[in-house]
Amino acid sequence: HFILGDSITSIGEESFYDCSNLKEIQIPDSCKYIDRWAFGYCTSMVAVNLGNGMEKVDRSAFGQCSSLTNVNLGTNIQEVSYQFLAGTSVSSLYVPKSLKIINDYSFAFMRKVERIVFEEGIKIESFGQYAFTANTLLTSMSVPYGATELRDTFWDCTNIKEIHLPSTVTAMSGNFIVNAYNIEKITYDGTVDEFSNVNMSFLTGYLQKTKFVQCTNGVYCIVHTGGAATCQELAVCGGCGLSYG
């Protein structure tokens, strides 16, 4: 167990890297920033509380902390970076509404995570690509409000079944759902007309178990042809003959 002094404002790059006997770290509210790989490969660490002053956690800050199961992000976190919890054993993560910036791969490669919950009232200002990639135990996800382009978001999330999209989404592209074989339900917090404006012209891959998005006032059928997505506002799709329900 290690307690940082109240005067600490940041934790430098690789400060505790490969401290294999460190089990728990107490971070004071005075600390606002954790640099890259600060606690990387602290393989005995089981819990961390970032404190209520923390604003940014940089790339791989807790990368490969394989015993880490309990993470409290505090109430003031504003930005998270590339794979900051990759290779941990966190199964459930609560994200406060203070978060504004989700960089590329921020929540990716969390192989043990089953739930990521964003606090009600969150409004994301920047949403990177590959945000939840390769979280193979994740079964459902509500994309946080404010996210616009969803690029490669759920790539290799092989067990995800339900996805909820906010009305702020303007595009889905790349490998958004590639290898997400078990998707059964997609919902959208907007109308059919609003969803019809979502750009899917650069979307690759396909939906295995459902081709429908449930909107607030009806359903929208997604038909994939030649690797690109085309859409029709129909309960029975004229392109593939599928009917909703």
Coordinates of C-alpha atoms in Angstrom, one line a residue, residues 28-215:
P28 CA -4.9 12.5 -3.2
D29 CA -7.5 15.0 -4.6
S30 CA -4.6 17.4 -5.4
C31 CA -3.4 15.1 -8.2
K32 CA -4.8 16.1 -11.6
Y33 CA -2.8 14.1 -14.1
I34 CA -1.3 10.6 -14.5
D35 CA 1.2 10.2 -17.3
R36 CA 1.7 7.3 -19.6
W37 CA 2.6 3.9 -18.2
A38 CA 2.8 5.4 -14.7
F39 CA 1.6 2.2 -13.1
G40 CA 2.2 -0.2 -16.1
Y41 CA 2.8 -3.8 -15.2
C42 CA 2.1 -3.4 -11.5
T43 CA 0.8 -6.9 -11.6
S44 CA -0.1 -7.2 -7.9
M45 CA -2.2 -4.0 -7.8
V46 CA -5.8 -4.8 -7.0
A47 CA -7.5 -1.4 -6.4
V48 CA -7.0 2.3 -7.2
N49 CA -9.0 5.4 -6.4
L50 CA -8.1 8.3 -8.6
G51 CA -9.4 10.9 -6.2
N52 CA -11.8 13.7 -7.0
G53 CA -9.3 16.1 -8.4
M54 CA -8.1 13.8 -11.3
E55 CA -8.7 15.4 -14.7
K56 CA -6.7 13.2 -17.2
V57 CA -5.3 9.7 -17.3
D58 CA -2.8 9.2 -20.1
R59 CA -2.1 6.2 -22.4
S60 CA -1.6 2.8 -20.7
A61 CA -1.4 4.4 -17.3
F62 CA -2.6 1.1 -15.7
G63 CA -1.8 -1.1 -18.7
Q64 CA -1.2 -4.8 -18.0
C65 CA -2.0 -4.4 -14.2
S66 CA -3.4 -7.9 -14.5
S67 CA -4.7 -8.2 -10.9
L68 CA -6.5 -4.8 -10.9
T69 CA -10.2 -5.4 -10.3
N70 CA -11.4 -2.2 -8.6
V71 CA -11.1 1.3 -10.2
N72 CA -12.8 4.4 -9.0
L73 CA -12.4 7.2 -11.5
G74 CA -13.5 9.9 -9.1
T75 CA -16.0 12.7 -9.9
N76 CA -13.9 15.1 -11.9
I77 CA -12.2 13.0 -14.6
Q78 CA -12.4 14.8 -18.0
E79 CA -10.1 12.8 -20.4
V80 CA -9.0 9.2 -20.7
S81 CA -6.4 7.9 -23.2
Y82 CA -5.2 5.0 -25.2
Q83 CA -5.7 1.6 -23.5
F84 CA -5.4 3.2 -20.0
L85 CA -7.0 0.0 -18.5
A86 CA -6.0 -2.6 -21.1
G87 CA -4.9 -5.9 -19.7
T88 CA -6.5 -5.4 -16.3
S89 CA -9.1 -7.6 -14.6
V90 CA -11.7 -4.9 -14.1
S91 CA -15.2 -6.5 -14.7
S92 CA -17.3 -3.4 -14.1
L93 CA -16.5 0.3 -14.6
Y94 CA -18.6 3.3 -13.7
V95 CA -17.8 6.5 -15.6
P96 CA -18.8 9.8 -14.1
K97 CA -20.6 12.5 -16.2
S98 CA -17.6 14.8 -15.9
L99 CA -15.8 12.9 -18.7
K100 CA -15.6 14.9 -21.9
I101 CA -12.9 13.3 -24.0
I102 CA -12.6 9.6 -25.0
N103 CA -9.5 9.2 -27.1
D104 CA -8.7 6.3 -29.5
Y105 CA -8.7 2.9 -27.9
S106 CA -9.5 4.4 -24.5
F107 CA -11.6 1.5 -23.2
A108 CA -10.2 -1.1 -25.5
F109 CA -8.6 -4.5 -24.7
M110 CA -10.3 -4.7 -21.3
R111 CA -10.6 -8.5 -21.6
K112 CA -12.4 -9.1 -18.3
V113 CA -14.9 -6.2 -18.4
E114 CA -18.6 -7.1 -18.6
R115 CA -20.2 -3.7 -17.9
I116 CA -19.2 -0.1 -18.6
V117 CA -21.8 2.3 -17.3
F118 CA -21.8 6.0 -18.1
E119 CA -23.4 8.3 -15.6
E120 CA -26.7 9.9 -16.6
G121 CA -26.2 13.4 -17.9
I122 CA -22.8 12.8 -19.5
K123 CA -22.0 14.8 -22.7
I124 CA -19.0 13.7 -24.6
E125 CA -17.2 16.4 -26.6
S126 CA -14.7 14.1 -28.4
F127 CA -15.1 10.4 -29.1
G128 CA -12.2 8.5 -30.6
Q129 CA -12.1 5.4 -32.8
Y130 CA -11.8 1.8 -31.5
A131 CA -13.2 3.0 -28.2
F132 CA -14.4 -0.5 -26.9
T133 CA -12.5 -2.8 -29.3
A134 CA -11.8 -6.4 -28.2
N135 CA -13.8 -6.3 -25.0
T136 CA -14.8 -9.9 -25.5
L137 CA -16.9 -10.3 -22.3
L138 CA -19.0 -7.1 -22.9
T139 CA -22.6 -8.0 -23.5
S140 CA -24.4 -4.7 -23.7
M141 CA -23.4 -1.0 -24.1
S142 CA -25.0 2.4 -24.2
V143 CA -22.8 4.7 -26.2
P144 CA -22.5 8.0 -24.2
Y145 CA -24.5 11.0 -25.3
G146 CA -22.4 13.4 -27.4
A147 CA -20.6 10.8 -29.4
T148 CA -20.9 11.5 -33.1
E149 CA -18.9 9.3 -35.4
L150 CA -18.6 5.7 -34.3
R151 CA -15.6 4.3 -36.1
D152 CA -14.4 0.7 -35.3
T153 CA -16.2 1.1 -32.0
F154 CA -17.1 -2.5 -31.2
W155 CA -14.6 -4.4 -33.4
D156 CA -14.0 -7.9 -31.9
C157 CA -16.6 -7.4 -29.2
T158 CA -17.6 -11.0 -29.8
N159 CA -20.2 -11.4 -27.1
I160 CA -22.0 -8.1 -27.3
K161 CA -25.7 -8.5 -27.8
E162 CA -27.3 -5.1 -27.3
I163 CA -26.1 -1.6 -28.3
H164 CA -27.9 1.6 -27.6
L165 CA -27.0 4.7 -29.7
P166 CA -27.6 8.3 -28.6
S167 CA -29.4 10.8 -30.9
T168 CA -26.1 12.6 -31.3
V169 CA -24.6 9.9 -33.6
T170 CA -24.0 11.2 -37.1
A171 CA -22.0 8.4 -38.7
M172 CA -21.0 4.8 -38.2
S173 CA -17.9 3.7 -40.2
G174 CA -15.1 1.3 -40.6
N175 CA -15.2 -1.9 -38.6
F176 CA -18.0 -0.6 -36.3
I177 CA -19.3 -4.1 -35.6
V178 CA -16.9 -6.4 -37.3
N179 CA -16.7 -9.8 -35.5
A180 CA -19.5 -8.7 -33.2
Y181 CA -21.3 -12.0 -34.1
N182 CA -23.9 -12.0 -31.4
I183 CA -25.6 -8.7 -31.8
E184 CA -29.4 -9.1 -31.3
K185 CA -30.7 -5.7 -30.7
I186 CA -29.7 -2.1 -31.6
T187 CA -31.7 0.8 -30.3
Y188 CA -31.5 4.5 -31.2
D189 CA -32.6 7.4 -29.0
G190 CA -34.1 9.3 -31.9
T191 CA -36.7 9.0 -34.7
V192 CA -36.6 7.0 -37.9
D193 CA -36.2 10.3 -39.8
E194 CA -33.3 11.3 -37.7
F195 CA -31.6 7.9 -38.1
S196 CA -32.0 8.1 -41.8
N197 CA -29.5 11.0 -41.7
V198 CA -26.8 8.8 -40.1
N199 CA -23.9 8.4 -42.6
M200 CA -23.1 4.7 -43.1
S201 CA -21.5 4.9 -46.5
F202 CA -18.1 3.9 -45.1
L203 CA -19.3 1.1 -42.9
T204 CA -17.8 -2.3 -43.4
G205 CA -18.8 -5.6 -42.0
Y206 CA -22.3 -6.7 -41.3
L207 CA -24.9 -7.6 -38.7
Q208 CA -25.2 -11.3 -38.1
K209 CA -28.4 -11.7 -36.1
T210 CA -30.3 -8.5 -36.7
K211 CA -30.5 -6.0 -39.5
F212 CA -32.8 -3.6 -37.7
V213 CA -32.4 -0.5 -35.6
Q214 CA -35.2 0.2 -33.1
C215 CA -35.9 4.0 -33.1

